[in-house]
Amino acid sequence: MDLTEFDRLFDKENYKRHPWEISRCEVLLQLLKTSGITFPIKRIVDIGGGDAFVINEIYKQNLAEEYFSIDTAYSSEITTQLKVNYGENPIQYVQNLTDYFTNYPAEENVLFLCMDVLEHLEKEYEILKHLTQKNNHFLFAVPAFQSVFSNHDVLLGHYRRYNLKQLERVLNQHNFQIQYKGYYFTSLLLVRWLESIFNKNKKASIDNWTGSAFKTKIITTILKMDFGFTHLLQKFGIRIYGLSCYCICKK
């Protein structure tokens, strides 16, 4: 999760969701469709669930029997507001992985999502040490390329960015069996590279998007085409760099 996600939690009616968030969720759903995982599965657990946008969008797709969102920011006040914002969706909000495994024992056929989380940790071990369950699925995604690390990353609480080999190395060290991997958002990588040169003091974040609905639609359409093109090329063995990278794994 990004810390800024909670800045708008209590202003749902006036909040404009950033096109990156919308597109990122669409990428996730497309990756799941082509992952080889048989849905619906027993349970989907979103680690670092933030304002719960992703897990609630997944719920709409009927991909699991049970849904969980885990975030250290989930105080009783925040979880109450999440239930107000998203209605009576049967989603369990849990504050940390220790509480999750204590109160909801691990089962087979669970999909753990860990998207844009590892970069927030000084040591990835803080989360990966918990994910030892066999016969489960895992999807990890992280921001790519330290060369475009900027004040924007600092604003979001990132320690680092990764390339795909670095992400693979971390996951292999913790015995994850990587089945699919790649990059996405190639066009955004170019934009971020230019920003790292000409706009080093960028303060924009996902919680302060002021674009119109039309602009949001245009950007999300472009990013959808971007992902579709690079995903198609990858099927032919052609991998193109992007602003984020991912690995889909089993244990």
mmCIF file of C-alpha atoms in Angstrom:
data_model
loop_
_atom_site.group_PDB
_atom_site.id
_atom_site.type_symbol
_atom_site.label_atom_id
_atom_site.label_comp_id
_atom_site.label_asym_id
_atom_site.label_seq_id
_atom_site.Cartn_x
_atom_site.Cartn_y
_atom_site.Cartn_z
ATOM 1 C CA MET A 1 0.000 0.000 0.000
ATOM 2 C CA ASP A 2 0.963 3.634 -0.325
ATOM 3 C CA LEU A 3 0.614 5.776 2.764
ATOM 4 C CA THR A 4 -1.233 8.461 0.817
ATOM 5 C CA GLU A 5 -4.177 6.134 0.153
ATOM 6 C CA PHE A 6 -5.633 6.869 3.576
ATOM 7 C CA ASP A 7 -5.628 10.640 3.107
ATOM 8 C CA ARG A 8 -8.896 10.460 1.148
ATOM 9 C CA LEU A 9 -10.645 7.613 2.954
ATOM 10 C CA PHE A 10 -13.167 9.827 4.731
ATOM 11 C CA ASP A 11 -13.943 11.943 1.637
ATOM 12 C CA LYS A 12 -15.249 9.233 -0.687
ATOM 13 C CA GLU A 13 -17.847 11.400 -2.451
ATOM 14 C CA ASN A 14 -15.323 14.009 -3.607
ATOM 15 C CA TYR A 15 -12.395 11.731 -4.310
ATOM 16 C CA LYS A 16 -11.140 11.181 -7.875
ATOM 17 C CA ARG A 17 -9.322 7.883 -8.238
ATOM 18 C CA HIS A 18 -5.995 8.121 -10.040
ATOM 19 C CA PRO A 19 -5.882 6.434 -13.481
ATOM 20 C CA TRP A 20 -2.783 4.507 -12.383
ATOM 21 C CA GLU A 21 -4.826 2.835 -9.634
ATOM 22 C CA ILE A 22 -7.604 1.915 -12.052
ATOM 23 C CA SER A 23 -5.170 0.608 -14.660
ATOM 24 C CA ARG A 24 -3.123 -1.300 -12.097
ATOM 25 C CA CYS A 25 -6.253 -3.125 -10.981
ATOM 26 C CA GLU A 26 -7.150 -3.965 -14.588
ATOM 27 C CA VAL A 27 -3.627 -5.318 -15.133
ATOM 28 C CA LEU A 28 -4.007 -7.504 -12.054
ATOM 29 C CA LEU A 29 -7.292 -8.951 -13.284
ATOM 30 C CA GLN A 30 -5.795 -9.678 -16.711
ATOM 31 C CA LEU A 31 -2.759 -11.349 -15.157
ATOM 32 C CA LEU A 32 -5.016 -13.558 -13.070
ATOM 33 C CA LYS A 33 -7.022 -14.564 -16.139
ATOM 34 C CA THR A 34 -3.880 -15.789 -17.887
ATOM 35 C CA SER A 35 -2.095 -17.152 -14.788
ATOM 36 C CA GLY A 36 -3.230 -20.750 -15.085
ATOM 37 C CA ILE A 37 -4.911 -20.530 -11.674
ATOM 38 C CA THR A 38 -8.351 -22.158 -11.613
ATOM 39 C CA PHE A 39 -10.996 -19.774 -10.280
ATOM 40 C CA PRO A 40 -12.902 -19.463 -8.084
ATOM 41 C CA ILE A 41 -10.410 -20.500 -5.433
ATOM 42 C CA LYS A 42 -10.850 -20.861 -1.691
ATOM 43 C CA ARG A 43 -9.510 -17.478 -0.606
ATOM 44 C CA ILE A 44 -7.829 -14.312 -1.894
ATOM 45 C CA VAL A 45 -5.694 -12.299 0.523
ATOM 46 C CA ASP A 46 -4.532 -8.798 -0.433
ATOM 47 C CA ILE A 47 -1.427 -7.918 1.597
ATOM 48 C CA GLY A 48 -0.996 -4.175 1.941
ATOM 49 C CA GLY A 49 -4.589 -3.667 0.866
ATOM 50 C CA GLY A 50 -4.636 0.076 1.504
ATOM 51 C CA ASP A 51 -8.052 1.617 0.954
ATOM 52 C CA ALA A 52 -9.349 -1.798 -0.227
ATOM 53 C CA PHE A 53 -10.112 -0.715 -3.788
ATOM 54 C CA VAL A 54 -8.372 -3.748 -5.303
ATOM 55 C CA ILE A 55 -9.920 -6.442 -3.106
ATOM 56 C CA ASN A 56 -13.386 -4.972 -3.631
ATOM 57 C CA GLU A 57 -12.895 -4.968 -7.409
ATOM 58 C CA ILE A 58 -11.741 -8.588 -7.234
ATOM 59 C CA TYR A 59 -14.825 -9.454 -5.200
ATOM 60 C CA LYS A 60 -17.020 -8.197 -8.048
ATOM 61 C CA GLN A 61 -15.402 -10.807 -10.324
ATOM 62 C CA ASN A 62 -16.397 -13.732 -8.084
ATOM 63 C CA LEU A 63 -12.873 -15.136 -8.051
ATOM 64 C CA ALA A 64 -12.951 -16.687 -4.568
ATOM 65 C CA GLU A 65 -15.135 -17.942 -1.758
ATOM 66 C CA GLU A 66 -13.493 -15.673 0.848
ATOM 67 C CA TYR A 67 -11.752 -12.298 0.668
ATOM 68 C CA PHE A 68 -9.250 -10.695 3.039
ATOM 69 C CA SER A 69 -7.408 -7.378 3.049
ATOM 70 C CA ILE A 70 -4.419 -6.892 5.364
ATOM 71 C CA ASP A 71 -2.851 -3.558 6.260
ATOM 72 C CA THR A 72 -1.074 -2.253 9.361
ATOM 73 C CA ALA A 73 -3.128 0.948 9.091
ATOM 74 C CA TYR A 74 -6.426 -0.872 9.713
ATOM 75 C CA SER A 75 -7.553 0.630 13.000
ATOM 76 C CA SER A 76 -11.144 0.074 14.102
ATOM 77 C CA GLU A 77 -12.001 3.556 12.807
ATOM 78 C CA ILE A 78 -10.590 2.848 9.364
ATOM 79 C CA THR A 79 -12.183 -0.584 9.000
ATOM 80 C CA THR A 80 -15.531 0.886 9.997
ATOM 81 C CA GLN A 81 -15.139 3.539 7.300
ATOM 82 C CA LEU A 82 -14.110 0.939 4.723
ATOM 83 C CA LYS A 83 -17.332 -0.938 5.356
ATOM 84 C CA VAL A 84 -19.251 2.316 4.920
ATOM 85 C CA ASN A 85 -17.435 3.087 1.662
ATOM 86 C CA TYR A 86 -17.866 -0.349 0.106
ATOM 87 C CA GLY A 87 -21.156 -1.472 1.596
ATOM 88 C CA GLU A 88 -21.732 -4.955 2.938
ATOM 89 C CA ASN A 89 -19.169 -6.768 0.823
ATOM 90 C CA PRO A 90 -18.060 -9.869 2.780
ATOM 91 C CA ILE A 91 -14.427 -8.802 3.110
ATOM 92 C CA GLN A 92 -12.404 -9.369 6.271
ATOM 93 C CA TYR A 93 -10.051 -6.523 7.227
ATOM 94 C CA VAL A 94 -7.026 -7.629 9.269
ATOM 95 C CA GLN A 95 -4.223 -5.485 10.678
ATOM 96 C CA ASN A 96 -1.223 -7.772 10.143
ATOM 97 C CA LEU A 97 -0.151 -11.186 8.912
ATOM 98 C CA THR A 98 0.398 -12.541 12.413
ATOM 99 C CA ASP A 99 -3.238 -11.851 13.296
ATOM 100 C CA TYR A 100 -4.350 -13.301 9.968
ATOM 101 C CA PHE A 101 -2.556 -16.625 10.433
ATOM 102 C CA THR A 102 -3.578 -16.821 14.098
ATOM 103 C CA ASN A 103 -7.277 -16.141 13.563
ATOM 104 C CA TYR A 104 -7.737 -17.527 10.043
ATOM 105 C CA PRO A 105 -5.535 -20.637 9.761
ATOM 106 C CA ALA A 106 -3.784 -21.102 6.444
ATOM 107 C CA GLU A 107 -5.464 -23.338 3.926
ATOM 108 C CA GLU A 108 -4.556 -24.700 0.529
ATOM 109 C CA ASN A 109 -5.789 -23.040 -2.645
ATOM 110 C CA VAL A 110 -5.240 -19.484 -1.409
ATOM 111 C CA LEU A 111 -3.994 -16.623 -3.577
ATOM 112 C CA PHE A 112 -1.855 -14.051 -1.770
ATOM 113 C CA LEU A 113 -1.493 -10.688 -3.519
ATOM 114 C CA CYS A 114 1.489 -8.535 -2.613
ATOM 115 C CA MET A 115 1.367 -5.618 -5.043
ATOM 116 C CA ASP A 116 3.531 -2.554 -4.429
ATOM 117 C CA VAL A 117 4.358 -3.639 -0.889
ATOM 118 C CA LEU A 118 7.918 -5.009 -0.759
ATOM 119 C CA GLU A 119 9.429 -1.633 -1.689
ATOM 120 C CA HIS A 120 7.937 -0.165 1.519
ATOM 121 C CA LEU A 121 9.969 -2.549 3.704
ATOM 122 C CA GLU A 122 13.542 -2.053 4.769
ATOM 123 C CA LYS A 123 13.886 -5.842 4.553
ATOM 124 C CA GLU A 124 11.532 -7.932 2.393
ATOM 125 C CA TYR A 125 11.917 -10.723 4.957
ATOM 126 C CA GLU A 126 9.429 -8.858 7.194
ATOM 127 C CA ILE A 127 6.621 -10.153 4.977
ATOM 128 C CA LEU A 128 8.113 -13.077 3.086
ATOM 129 C CA LYS A 129 8.950 -14.966 6.313
ATOM 130 C CA HIS A 130 5.194 -15.397 6.875
ATOM 131 C CA LEU A 131 4.440 -16.836 3.423
ATOM 132 C CA THR A 132 5.549 -20.424 3.876
ATOM 133 C CA GLN A 133 2.272 -22.180 3.035
ATOM 134 C CA LYS A 134 2.357 -25.020 0.507
ATOM 135 C CA ASN A 135 -0.092 -25.463 -2.388
ATOM 136 C CA ASN A 136 -0.922 -21.769 -2.571
ATOM 137 C CA HIS A 137 -0.452 -19.067 -5.193
ATOM 138 C CA PHE A 138 1.343 -15.729 -4.859
ATOM 139 C CA LEU A 139 1.462 -12.625 -7.041
ATOM 140 C CA PHE A 140 4.148 -10.032 -6.341
ATOM 141 C CA ALA A 141 4.472 -6.670 -8.116
ATOM 142 C CA VAL A 142 6.960 -3.889 -7.414
ATOM 143 C CA PRO A 143 8.057 -0.590 -9.011
ATOM 144 C CA ALA A 144 10.859 -1.128 -11.501
ATOM 145 C CA PHE A 145 14.307 0.387 -12.047
ATOM 146 C CA GLN A 146 16.302 2.202 -9.400
ATOM 147 C CA SER A 147 17.515 4.571 -12.119
ATOM 148 C CA VAL A 148 14.152 6.384 -11.998
ATOM 149 C CA PHE A 149 13.954 6.481 -8.184
ATOM 150 C CA SER A 150 12.917 10.021 -7.293
ATOM 151 C CA ASN A 151 11.330 12.247 -4.660
ATOM 152 C CA HIS A 152 8.044 10.731 -5.770
ATOM 153 C CA ASP A 153 9.233 7.379 -4.375
ATOM 154 C CA VAL A 154 10.346 9.068 -1.156
ATOM 155 C CA LEU A 155 6.915 10.694 -0.864
ATOM 156 C CA LEU A 156 5.280 7.259 -1.132
ATOM 157 C CA GLY A 157 7.607 5.694 1.450
ATOM 158 C CA HIS A 158 9.647 3.526 -0.938
ATOM 159 C CA TYR A 159 13.060 2.189 0.045
ATOM 160 C CA ARG A 160 13.977 0.979 -3.441
ATOM 161 C CA ARG A 161 12.879 -0.029 -6.913
ATOM 162 C CA TYR A 162 13.686 -3.380 -8.572
ATOM 163 C CA ASN A 163 14.465 -4.906 -11.907
ATOM 164 C CA LEU A 164 12.980 -8.305 -12.696
ATOM 165 C CA LYS A 165 16.165 -10.221 -11.894
ATOM 166 C CA GLN A 166 16.366 -8.581 -8.480
ATOM 167 C CA LEU A 167 12.758 -9.469 -7.692
ATOM 168 C CA GLU A 168 13.364 -13.052 -8.831
ATOM 169 C CA ARG A 169 16.448 -13.299 -6.635
ATOM 170 C CA VAL A 170 14.541 -12.167 -3.536
ATOM 171 C CA LEU A 171 11.707 -14.624 -4.191
ATOM 172 C CA ASN A 172 14.035 -17.527 -4.979
ATOM 173 C CA GLN A 173 15.811 -16.957 -1.664
ATOM 174 C CA HIS A 174 12.470 -17.612 0.034
ATOM 175 C CA ASN A 175 11.669 -20.734 -2.009
ATOM 176 C CA PHE A 176 8.947 -19.319 -4.242
ATOM 177 C CA GLN A 177 8.565 -21.195 -7.530
ATOM 178 C CA ILE A 178 8.210 -18.518 -10.197
ATOM 179 C CA GLN A 179 5.834 -19.499 -12.993
ATOM 180 C CA TYR A 180 5.205 -16.239 -14.846
ATOM 181 C CA LYS A 181 7.069 -12.946 -14.813
ATOM 182 C CA GLY A 182 7.298 -9.708 -16.719
ATOM 183 C CA TYR A 183 7.002 -5.929 -16.827
ATOM 184 C CA TYR A 184 4.047 -3.633 -17.453
ATOM 185 C CA PHE A 185 3.378 0.062 -18.135
ATOM 186 C CA THR A 186 6.133 0.633 -20.683
ATOM 187 C CA SER A 187 4.831 4.091 -21.582
ATOM 188 C CA LEU A 188 4.962 5.198 -17.944
ATOM 189 C CA LEU A 189 8.601 4.149 -17.708
ATOM 190 C CA LEU A 190 9.461 6.712 -20.369
ATOM 191 C CA VAL A 191 7.408 9.369 -18.590
ATOM 192 C CA ARG A 192 9.090 8.627 -15.261
ATOM 193 C CA TRP A 193 12.527 8.698 -16.880
ATOM 194 C CA LEU A 194 11.834 12.181 -18.259
ATOM 195 C CA GLU A 195 10.484 13.315 -14.899
ATOM 196 C CA SER A 196 13.609 12.046 -13.155
ATOM 197 C CA ILE A 197 15.598 14.418 -15.368
ATOM 198 C CA PHE A 198 13.379 17.496 -15.563
ATOM 199 C CA ASN A 199 11.070 17.319 -12.539
ATOM 200 C CA LYS A 200 13.051 16.006 -9.585
ATOM 201 C CA ASN A 201 10.812 17.717 -7.016
ATOM 202 C CA LYS A 202 7.531 16.203 -8.146
ATOM 203 C CA LYS A 203 4.922 16.229 -5.363
ATOM 204 C CA ALA A 204 2.023 14.566 -7.170
ATOM 205 C CA SER A 205 0.617 11.423 -5.624
ATOM 206 C CA ILE A 206 -2.324 9.087 -6.123
ATOM 207 C CA ASP A 207 -4.351 10.933 -3.482
ATOM 208 C CA ASN A 208 -4.293 14.335 -5.190
ATOM 209 C CA TRP A 209 -5.411 13.554 -8.743
ATOM 210 C CA THR A 210 -7.389 16.488 -10.156
ATOM 211 C CA GLY A 211 -7.866 15.343 -13.754
ATOM 212 C CA SER A 212 -11.304 15.259 -15.364
ATOM 213 C CA ALA A 213 -13.251 12.068 -15.958
ATOM 214 C CA PHE A 214 -12.406 12.369 -19.658
ATOM 215 C CA LYS A 215 -8.671 12.672 -18.961
ATOM 216 C CA THR A 216 -8.843 9.711 -16.598
ATOM 217 C CA LYS A 217 -10.582 7.653 -19.279
ATOM 218 C CA ILE A 218 -8.002 8.574 -21.921
ATOM 219 C CA ILE A 219 -5.071 7.639 -19.681
ATOM 220 C CA THR A 220 -6.590 4.362 -18.528
ATOM 221 C CA THR A 221 -7.350 3.436 -22.158
ATOM 222 C CA ILE A 222 -3.750 4.145 -23.167
ATOM 223 C CA LEU A 223 -2.411 2.075 -20.269
ATOM 224 C CA LYS A 224 -4.779 -0.774 -21.108
ATOM 225 C CA MET A 225 -3.474 -0.797 -24.690
ATOM 226 C CA ASP A 226 0.083 -0.515 -23.362
ATOM 227 C CA PHE A 227 -0.327 -3.624 -21.217
ATOM 228 C CA GLY A 228 -2.191 -5.539 -23.903
ATOM 229 C CA PHE A 229 0.608 -4.940 -26.423
ATOM 230 C CA THR A 230 3.488 -5.855 -24.101
ATOM 231 C CA HIS A 231 1.600 -8.876 -22.749
ATOM 232 C CA LEU A 232 1.039 -10.123 -26.299
ATOM 233 C CA LEU A 233 4.721 -9.687 -27.158
ATOM 234 C CA GLN A 234 5.695 -11.634 -24.065
ATOM 235 C CA LYS A 235 3.723 -14.626 -25.334
ATOM 236 C CA PHE A 236 6.172 -14.651 -28.251
ATOM 237 C CA GLY A 237 9.168 -14.431 -25.940
ATOM 238 C CA ILE A 238 9.693 -10.696 -26.368
ATOM 239 C CA ARG A 239 9.987 -8.906 -23.009
ATOM 240 C CA ILE A 240 9.829 -5.099 -22.916
ATOM 241 C CA TYR A 241 10.738 -3.076 -19.847
ATOM 242 C CA GLY A 242 8.042 -1.224 -17.900
ATOM 243 C CA LEU A 243 7.570 0.926 -14.817
ATOM 244 C CA SER A 244 6.516 -2.126 -12.763
ATOM 245 C CA CYS A 245 7.502 -5.787 -12.744
ATOM 246 C CA TYR A 246 5.716 -8.868 -11.434
ATOM 247 C CA CYS A 247 6.131 -12.534 -10.603
ATOM 248 C CA ILE A 248 3.375 -15.121 -10.218
ATOM 249 C CA CYS A 249 4.529 -17.965 -7.982
ATOM 250 C CA LYS A 250 3.614 -21.179 -6.193
ATOM 251 C CA LYS A 251 4.976 -23.000 -3.178
#
